[in-house]
């Protein structure tokens, strides 16, 4: 095979580590690596569009730090956070992406709740009087946030506005990842070659049959060999990749009793 470049993706899920290795036979690994790195960076930098954030760097000088494409629709003063017995007086920001509350006496005591993670918005009676109750989804921890605003007419108005913004956002959600399509001018001969490749691939009829009787966990076969959860084992060399004729790729050596076919049987 000679020398080749591969993309190695190391993942972690529920304290388990997995490793995936991909090799491109067209030797375009560098461009694929750049694309994956850019996608990962865009995902990490846009978490506030999707994830609930507690006590983050959200406020600066009493003003919300806006995200790209974020617009402020309303600012509500005199909002009490009912997370403690005494309550904390703060300010509400309602934007096109999220609702943000912060304490007036301590800006670092704040919460950012994207519409994507809101499960319900209601006005309920509590021991503090009528309160605006916002429940987050189970993916964000299932938090129940209570806020008090006087008078009662104002709290109902704020609740209706948040409900309206939530409905508009869920109809056309914004995830914070901006991209632009670039035109790539190719020679007519290269375009014809690509068209022929697409035609030949589309002509293949795939016959897929799912075997529901097999109950083995195929994910276990993707555990990174020679890796431990806490640290790398020193002095232990990893096995070199081998060429798989079935896939036409360089893969990690299969364990004893494992075949390429068995890796695709998930159930």
mmCIF file of C-alpha atoms in Angstrom:
data_model
loop_
_atom_site.group_PDB
_atom_site.id
_atom_site.type_symbol
_atom_site.label_atom_id
_atom_site.label_comp_id
_atom_site.label_asym_id
_atom_site.label_seq_id
_atom_site.Cartn_x
_atom_site.Cartn_y
_atom_site.Cartn_z
ATOM 1 C CA UNK A 1 0.000 0.000 0.000
ATOM 2 C CA UNK A 2 2.828 2.410 0.813
ATOM 3 C CA UNK A 3 2.481 5.415 3.062
ATOM 4 C CA UNK A 4 -0.922 7.046 3.500
ATOM 5 C CA UNK A 5 -2.606 9.589 5.750
ATOM 6 C CA UNK A 6 -5.608 8.713 7.884
ATOM 7 C CA UNK A 7 -8.075 10.628 10.017
ATOM 8 C CA UNK A 8 -8.316 9.357 13.584
ATOM 9 C CA UNK A 9 -11.372 10.360 15.626
ATOM 10 C CA UNK A 10 -11.142 9.670 19.362
ATOM 11 C CA UNK A 11 -14.489 9.865 21.162
ATOM 12 C CA UNK A 12 -15.788 9.391 24.677
ATOM 13 C CA UNK A 13 -19.278 8.364 25.710
ATOM 14 C CA UNK A 14 -20.429 7.303 29.169
ATOM 15 C CA UNK A 15 -16.835 6.857 30.385
ATOM 16 C CA UNK A 16 -16.075 4.639 27.371
ATOM 17 C CA UNK A 17 -13.520 5.586 24.741
ATOM 18 C CA UNK A 18 -13.867 4.757 21.064
ATOM 19 C CA UNK A 19 -11.513 5.289 18.165
ATOM 20 C CA UNK A 20 -12.417 5.486 14.474
ATOM 21 C CA UNK A 21 -9.868 5.594 11.642
ATOM 22 C CA UNK A 22 -10.750 6.709 8.116
ATOM 23 C CA UNK A 23 -8.505 6.640 5.049
ATOM 24 C CA UNK A 24 -9.358 8.273 1.729
ATOM 25 C CA UNK A 25 -8.104 6.390 -1.332
ATOM 26 C CA UNK A 26 -8.171 9.652 -3.322
ATOM 27 C CA UNK A 27 -5.512 11.129 -1.006
ATOM 28 C CA UNK A 28 -7.699 14.097 -0.043
ATOM 29 C CA UNK A 29 -7.284 13.490 3.685
ATOM 30 C CA UNK A 30 -5.871 16.964 4.370
ATOM 31 C CA UNK A 31 -8.931 18.747 2.974
ATOM 32 C CA UNK A 32 -11.273 16.405 4.849
ATOM 33 C CA UNK A 33 -9.338 17.026 8.085
ATOM 34 C CA UNK A 34 -9.641 20.791 7.597
ATOM 35 C CA UNK A 35 -13.382 20.454 7.041
ATOM 36 C CA UNK A 36 -13.880 18.316 10.159
ATOM 37 C CA UNK A 37 -11.795 20.730 12.253
ATOM 38 C CA UNK A 38 -13.832 23.704 11.008
ATOM 39 C CA UNK A 39 -17.106 21.925 11.770
ATOM 40 C CA UNK A 40 -15.946 21.019 15.276
ATOM 41 C CA UNK A 41 -14.847 24.607 15.936
ATOM 42 C CA UNK A 42 -18.195 25.945 14.699
ATOM 43 C CA UNK A 43 -20.055 23.482 16.937
ATOM 44 C CA UNK A 44 -18.053 24.363 20.052
ATOM 45 C CA UNK A 45 -18.337 28.124 19.493
ATOM 46 C CA UNK A 46 -22.134 28.001 19.079
ATOM 47 C CA UNK A 47 -23.095 26.145 22.265
ATOM 48 C CA UNK A 48 -24.993 29.127 23.709
ATOM 49 C CA UNK A 49 -27.477 28.762 20.835
ATOM 50 C CA UNK A 50 -28.318 25.230 22.016
ATOM 51 C CA UNK A 51 -27.256 24.654 25.632
ATOM 52 C CA UNK A 52 -28.491 26.055 28.919
ATOM 53 C CA UNK A 53 -25.730 28.054 30.614
ATOM 54 C CA UNK A 54 -25.510 28.900 34.324
ATOM 55 C CA UNK A 55 -23.209 31.591 35.703
ATOM 56 C CA UNK A 56 -21.338 32.258 32.481
ATOM 57 C CA UNK A 57 -19.727 35.337 30.965
ATOM 58 C CA UNK A 58 -23.051 36.572 29.628
ATOM 59 C CA UNK A 59 -23.210 40.142 30.941
ATOM 60 C CA UNK A 60 -20.743 43.009 30.645
ATOM 61 C CA UNK A 61 -21.402 46.360 32.271
ATOM 62 C CA UNK A 62 -25.081 45.570 32.813
ATOM 63 C CA UNK A 63 -25.566 44.762 29.130
ATOM 64 C CA UNK A 64 -26.018 41.374 27.518
ATOM 65 C CA UNK A 65 -23.199 40.142 25.297
ATOM 66 C CA UNK A 66 -25.038 39.465 22.075
ATOM 67 C CA UNK A 67 -24.333 36.452 19.924
ATOM 68 C CA UNK A 68 -23.978 36.737 16.139
ATOM 69 C CA UNK A 69 -27.434 37.247 14.526
ATOM 70 C CA UNK A 70 -28.970 37.803 18.003
ATOM 71 C CA UNK A 71 -31.361 40.724 18.514
ATOM 72 C CA UNK A 72 -32.879 42.104 21.724
ATOM 73 C CA UNK A 73 -36.689 42.251 21.596
ATOM 74 C CA UNK A 74 -37.394 43.298 25.177
ATOM 75 C CA UNK A 75 -35.661 44.181 28.432
ATOM 76 C CA UNK A 76 -37.622 43.688 31.661
ATOM 77 C CA UNK A 77 -36.441 45.246 34.914
ATOM 78 C CA UNK A 78 -37.504 44.255 38.425
ATOM 79 C CA UNK A 79 -37.519 40.471 37.859
ATOM 80 C CA UNK A 80 -37.088 38.331 40.980
ATOM 81 C CA UNK A 81 -35.387 34.941 40.654
ATOM 82 C CA UNK A 82 -37.111 32.519 43.053
ATOM 83 C CA UNK A 83 -34.321 29.943 43.213
ATOM 84 C CA UNK A 84 -33.591 30.894 46.844
ATOM 85 C CA UNK A 85 -35.810 31.633 49.857
ATOM 86 C CA UNK A 86 -35.168 35.380 49.744
ATOM 87 C CA UNK A 87 -35.046 35.740 45.973
ATOM 88 C CA UNK A 88 -32.667 37.820 43.866
ATOM 89 C CA UNK A 89 -33.660 40.992 42.052
ATOM 90 C CA UNK A 90 -32.429 41.146 38.471
ATOM 91 C CA UNK A 91 -33.101 41.921 34.836
ATOM 92 C CA UNK A 92 -34.629 39.874 32.026
ATOM 93 C CA UNK A 93 -33.475 39.999 28.401
ATOM 94 C CA UNK A 94 -35.742 38.476 25.740
ATOM 95 C CA UNK A 95 -34.036 37.966 22.380
ATOM 96 C CA UNK A 96 -34.793 36.090 19.191
ATOM 97 C CA UNK A 97 -32.639 33.155 20.376
ATOM 98 C CA UNK A 98 -32.905 32.882 24.174
ATOM 99 C CA UNK A 99 -33.984 34.417 27.465
ATOM 100 C CA UNK A 100 -31.283 35.709 29.815
ATOM 101 C CA UNK A 101 -31.620 36.710 33.469
ATOM 102 C CA UNK A 102 -28.903 38.170 35.698
ATOM 103 C CA UNK A 103 -28.809 39.567 39.230
ATOM 104 C CA UNK A 104 -28.374 43.329 39.529
ATOM 105 C CA UNK A 105 -25.989 42.982 42.481
ATOM 106 C CA UNK A 106 -23.881 40.226 40.921
ATOM 107 C CA UNK A 107 -23.715 39.961 37.129
ATOM 108 C CA UNK A 108 -21.980 36.563 37.301
ATOM 109 C CA UNK A 109 -25.139 35.117 38.888
ATOM 110 C CA UNK A 110 -27.058 34.551 35.670
ATOM 111 C CA UNK A 111 -28.746 32.033 33.431
ATOM 112 C CA UNK A 112 -29.046 31.744 29.659
ATOM 113 C CA UNK A 113 -31.868 29.530 28.404
ATOM 114 C CA UNK A 114 -32.162 29.039 24.618
ATOM 115 C CA UNK A 115 -35.630 28.530 23.164
ATOM 116 C CA UNK A 116 -34.329 25.222 21.821
ATOM 117 C CA UNK A 117 -34.187 23.874 25.393
ATOM 118 C CA UNK A 118 -37.496 25.273 26.689
ATOM 119 C CA UNK A 119 -40.132 22.654 27.408
ATOM 120 C CA UNK A 120 -42.951 24.800 28.820
ATOM 121 C CA UNK A 121 -43.736 28.405 29.800
ATOM 122 C CA UNK A 122 -46.491 28.949 32.373
ATOM 123 C CA UNK A 123 -47.767 31.359 35.020
ATOM 124 C CA UNK A 124 -48.394 29.569 38.319
ATOM 125 C CA UNK A 125 -49.348 30.438 41.855
ATOM 126 C CA UNK A 126 -46.550 29.889 44.375
ATOM 127 C CA UNK A 127 -45.690 30.814 47.948
ATOM 128 C CA UNK A 128 -44.199 34.024 46.531
ATOM 129 C CA UNK A 129 -47.402 34.818 44.629
ATOM 130 C CA UNK A 130 -47.927 34.398 40.899
ATOM 131 C CA UNK A 131 -44.683 33.442 39.184
ATOM 132 C CA UNK A 132 -43.429 32.862 35.670
ATOM 133 C CA UNK A 133 -42.275 29.233 35.505
ATOM 134 C CA UNK A 134 -40.007 28.096 32.661
ATOM 135 C CA UNK A 135 -39.201 24.388 32.462
ATOM 136 C CA UNK A 136 -36.185 23.274 30.468
ATOM 137 C CA UNK A 137 -35.963 20.026 28.508
ATOM 138 C CA UNK A 138 -34.534 16.848 29.963
ATOM 139 C CA UNK A 139 -31.507 17.200 27.686
ATOM 140 C CA UNK A 140 -30.496 20.362 29.573
ATOM 141 C CA UNK A 141 -31.118 18.871 33.020
ATOM 142 C CA UNK A 142 -34.861 19.418 33.424
ATOM 143 C CA UNK A 143 -34.493 22.683 35.368
ATOM 144 C CA UNK A 144 -37.572 24.523 36.663
ATOM 145 C CA UNK A 145 -36.868 28.258 36.782
ATOM 146 C CA UNK A 146 -39.235 30.576 38.648
ATOM 147 C CA UNK A 147 -39.426 34.363 38.250
ATOM 148 C CA UNK A 148 -41.680 36.940 39.892
ATOM 149 C CA UNK A 149 -42.682 40.190 38.202
ATOM 150 C CA UNK A 150 -45.108 42.751 39.604
ATOM 151 C CA UNK A 151 -47.881 43.434 38.798
ATOM 152 C CA UNK A 152 -49.686 40.287 37.621
ATOM 153 C CA UNK A 153 -50.619 41.892 34.291
ATOM 154 C CA UNK A 154 -46.945 42.436 33.511
ATOM 155 C CA UNK A 155 -45.953 38.849 34.263
ATOM 156 C CA UNK A 156 -48.673 37.551 31.928
ATOM 157 C CA UNK A 157 -47.514 39.914 29.208
ATOM 158 C CA UNK A 158 -43.923 38.700 29.554
ATOM 159 C CA UNK A 159 -45.067 35.061 29.490
ATOM 160 C CA UNK A 160 -47.032 35.611 26.259
ATOM 161 C CA UNK A 161 -44.069 37.342 24.642
ATOM 162 C CA UNK A 162 -41.688 34.500 25.521
ATOM 163 C CA UNK A 163 -44.219 31.949 24.249
ATOM 164 C CA UNK A 164 -44.529 33.872 20.986
ATOM 165 C CA UNK A 165 -40.757 34.138 20.535
ATOM 166 C CA UNK A 166 -40.419 30.461 21.333
ATOM 167 C CA UNK A 167 -42.933 29.473 18.652
ATOM 168 C CA UNK A 168 -41.265 31.677 16.045
ATOM 169 C CA UNK A 169 -37.840 30.252 16.855
ATOM 170 C CA UNK A 170 -38.958 26.609 16.738
ATOM 171 C CA UNK A 171 -40.528 27.211 13.318
ATOM 172 C CA UNK A 172 -37.168 28.411 11.934
ATOM 173 C CA UNK A 173 -34.458 27.579 14.514
ATOM 174 C CA UNK A 174 -31.060 29.265 14.488
ATOM 175 C CA UNK A 175 -28.108 27.114 15.538
ATOM 176 C CA UNK A 176 -25.413 29.760 15.268
ATOM 177 C CA UNK A 177 -23.413 28.088 12.484
ATOM 178 C CA UNK A 178 -22.971 30.401 9.515
ATOM 179 C CA UNK A 179 -21.742 29.153 6.170
ATOM 180 C CA UNK A 180 -21.552 30.216 2.545
ATOM 181 C CA UNK A 181 -21.559 28.130 -0.611
ATOM 182 C CA UNK A 182 -18.511 28.644 -2.767
ATOM 183 C CA UNK A 183 -18.530 27.933 -6.480
ATOM 184 C CA UNK A 184 -15.730 25.652 -7.611
ATOM 185 C CA UNK A 185 -14.922 25.986 -11.304
ATOM 186 C CA UNK A 186 -13.663 22.722 -12.748
ATOM 187 C CA UNK A 187 -12.566 21.726 -16.199
ATOM 188 C CA UNK A 188 -15.258 20.133 -18.361
ATOM 189 C CA UNK A 189 -13.273 16.889 -18.438
ATOM 190 C CA UNK A 190 -13.157 16.687 -14.633
ATOM 191 C CA UNK A 191 -16.863 17.429 -14.437
ATOM 192 C CA UNK A 192 -17.581 14.605 -16.859
ATOM 193 C CA UNK A 193 -15.449 12.227 -14.807
ATOM 194 C CA UNK A 194 -17.313 13.159 -11.643
ATOM 195 C CA UNK A 195 -20.639 12.742 -13.421
ATOM 196 C CA UNK A 196 -19.630 9.286 -14.610
ATOM 197 C CA UNK A 197 -18.596 8.315 -11.078
ATOM 198 C CA UNK A 198 -21.927 9.492 -9.665
ATOM 199 C CA UNK A 199 -23.790 7.616 -12.411
ATOM 200 C CA UNK A 200 -21.887 4.406 -11.758
ATOM 201 C CA UNK A 201 -22.502 4.656 -8.010
ATOM 202 C CA UNK A 202 -26.197 5.410 -8.424
ATOM 203 C CA UNK A 203 -26.557 2.350 -10.660
ATOM 204 C CA UNK A 204 -25.644 0.017 -7.784
ATOM 205 C CA UNK A 205 -28.721 -1.556 -6.234
ATOM 206 C CA UNK A 206 -28.227 -2.111 -2.516
ATOM 207 C CA UNK A 207 -29.995 -5.044 -0.950
ATOM 208 C CA UNK A 208 -30.080 -4.420 2.812
ATOM 209 C CA UNK A 209 -31.484 -6.988 5.205
ATOM 210 C CA UNK A 210 -31.578 -6.351 8.960
ATOM 211 C CA UNK A 211 -31.106 -9.419 11.126
ATOM 212 C CA UNK A 212 -33.192 -8.735 14.246
ATOM 213 C CA UNK A 213 -32.187 -12.033 15.900
ATOM 214 C CA UNK A 214 -28.594 -10.958 16.592
ATOM 215 C CA UNK A 215 -28.328 -9.152 19.955
ATOM 216 C CA UNK A 216 -24.581 -8.521 20.141
ATOM 217 C CA UNK A 217 -23.324 -4.983 20.813
ATOM 218 C CA UNK A 218 -21.253 -4.024 17.770
ATOM 219 C CA UNK A 219 -20.115 -0.778 19.440
ATOM 220 C CA UNK A 220 -17.925 -2.780 21.795
ATOM 221 C CA UNK A 221 -15.843 -3.869 18.797
ATOM 222 C CA UNK A 222 -14.854 -0.222 18.216
ATOM 223 C CA UNK A 223 -13.163 0.212 21.597
ATOM 224 C CA UNK A 224 -9.737 1.796 21.133
ATOM 225 C CA UNK A 225 -7.307 -1.042 21.619
ATOM 226 C CA UNK A 226 -4.330 -0.417 23.867
ATOM 227 C CA UNK A 227 -6.111 2.532 25.531
ATOM 228 C CA UNK A 228 -7.230 2.913 29.112
ATOM 229 C CA UNK A 229 -9.738 5.308 30.600
ATOM 230 C CA UNK A 230 -7.252 7.156 32.848
ATOM 231 C CA UNK A 231 -4.020 7.328 30.866
ATOM 232 C CA UNK A 232 -2.022 5.811 28.050
ATOM 233 C CA UNK A 233 -0.158 2.642 28.915
ATOM 234 C CA UNK A 234 3.537 3.342 28.427
ATOM 235 C CA UNK A 235 5.654 0.869 26.591
ATOM 236 C CA UNK A 236 2.689 -0.718 24.846
ATOM 237 C CA UNK A 237 2.808 -0.301 21.070
ATOM 238 C CA UNK A 238 -0.342 -0.168 19.010
ATOM 239 C CA UNK A 239 -0.849 -2.649 16.231
ATOM 240 C CA UNK A 240 -0.254 -1.362 12.706
ATOM 241 C CA UNK A 241 -3.207 -0.993 10.323
ATOM 242 C CA UNK A 242 -3.834 -3.742 7.794
ATOM 243 C CA UNK A 243 -5.415 -3.594 4.367
ATOM 244 C CA UNK A 244 -9.008 -4.857 4.105
ATOM 245 C CA UNK A 245 -9.857 -6.213 0.669
ATOM 246 C CA UNK A 246 -13.593 -6.108 1.456
ATOM 247 C CA UNK A 247 -13.554 -2.351 2.191
ATOM 248 C CA UNK A 248 -10.524 -1.282 0.193
ATOM 249 C CA UNK A 249 -9.282 0.626 3.256
ATOM 250 C CA UNK A 250 -6.605 0.400 5.901
ATOM 251 C CA UNK A 251 -8.223 -0.688 9.149
ATOM 252 C CA UNK A 252 -7.226 -1.706 12.648
ATOM 253 C CA UNK A 253 -6.585 -5.474 12.905
ATOM 254 C CA UNK A 254 -9.782 -7.298 13.783
ATOM 255 C CA UNK A 255 -10.057 -9.219 17.007
ATOM 256 C CA UNK A 256 -10.127 -12.987 16.951
ATOM 257 C CA UNK A 257 -13.543 -14.279 15.881
ATOM 258 C CA UNK A 258 -14.589 -10.916 14.385
ATOM 259 C CA UNK A 259 -15.372 -10.323 10.727
ATOM 260 C CA UNK A 260 -16.159 -7.232 8.657
ATOM 261 C CA UNK A 261 -19.712 -8.481 8.212
ATOM 262 C CA UNK A 262 -20.284 -8.771 11.974
ATOM 263 C CA UNK A 263 -19.329 -5.131 12.520
ATOM 264 C CA UNK A 264 -22.346 -3.974 10.530
ATOM 265 C CA UNK A 265 -24.826 -6.055 12.548
ATOM 266 C CA UNK A 266 -25.888 -3.681 15.303
ATOM 267 C CA UNK A 267 -28.849 -5.637 16.610
#
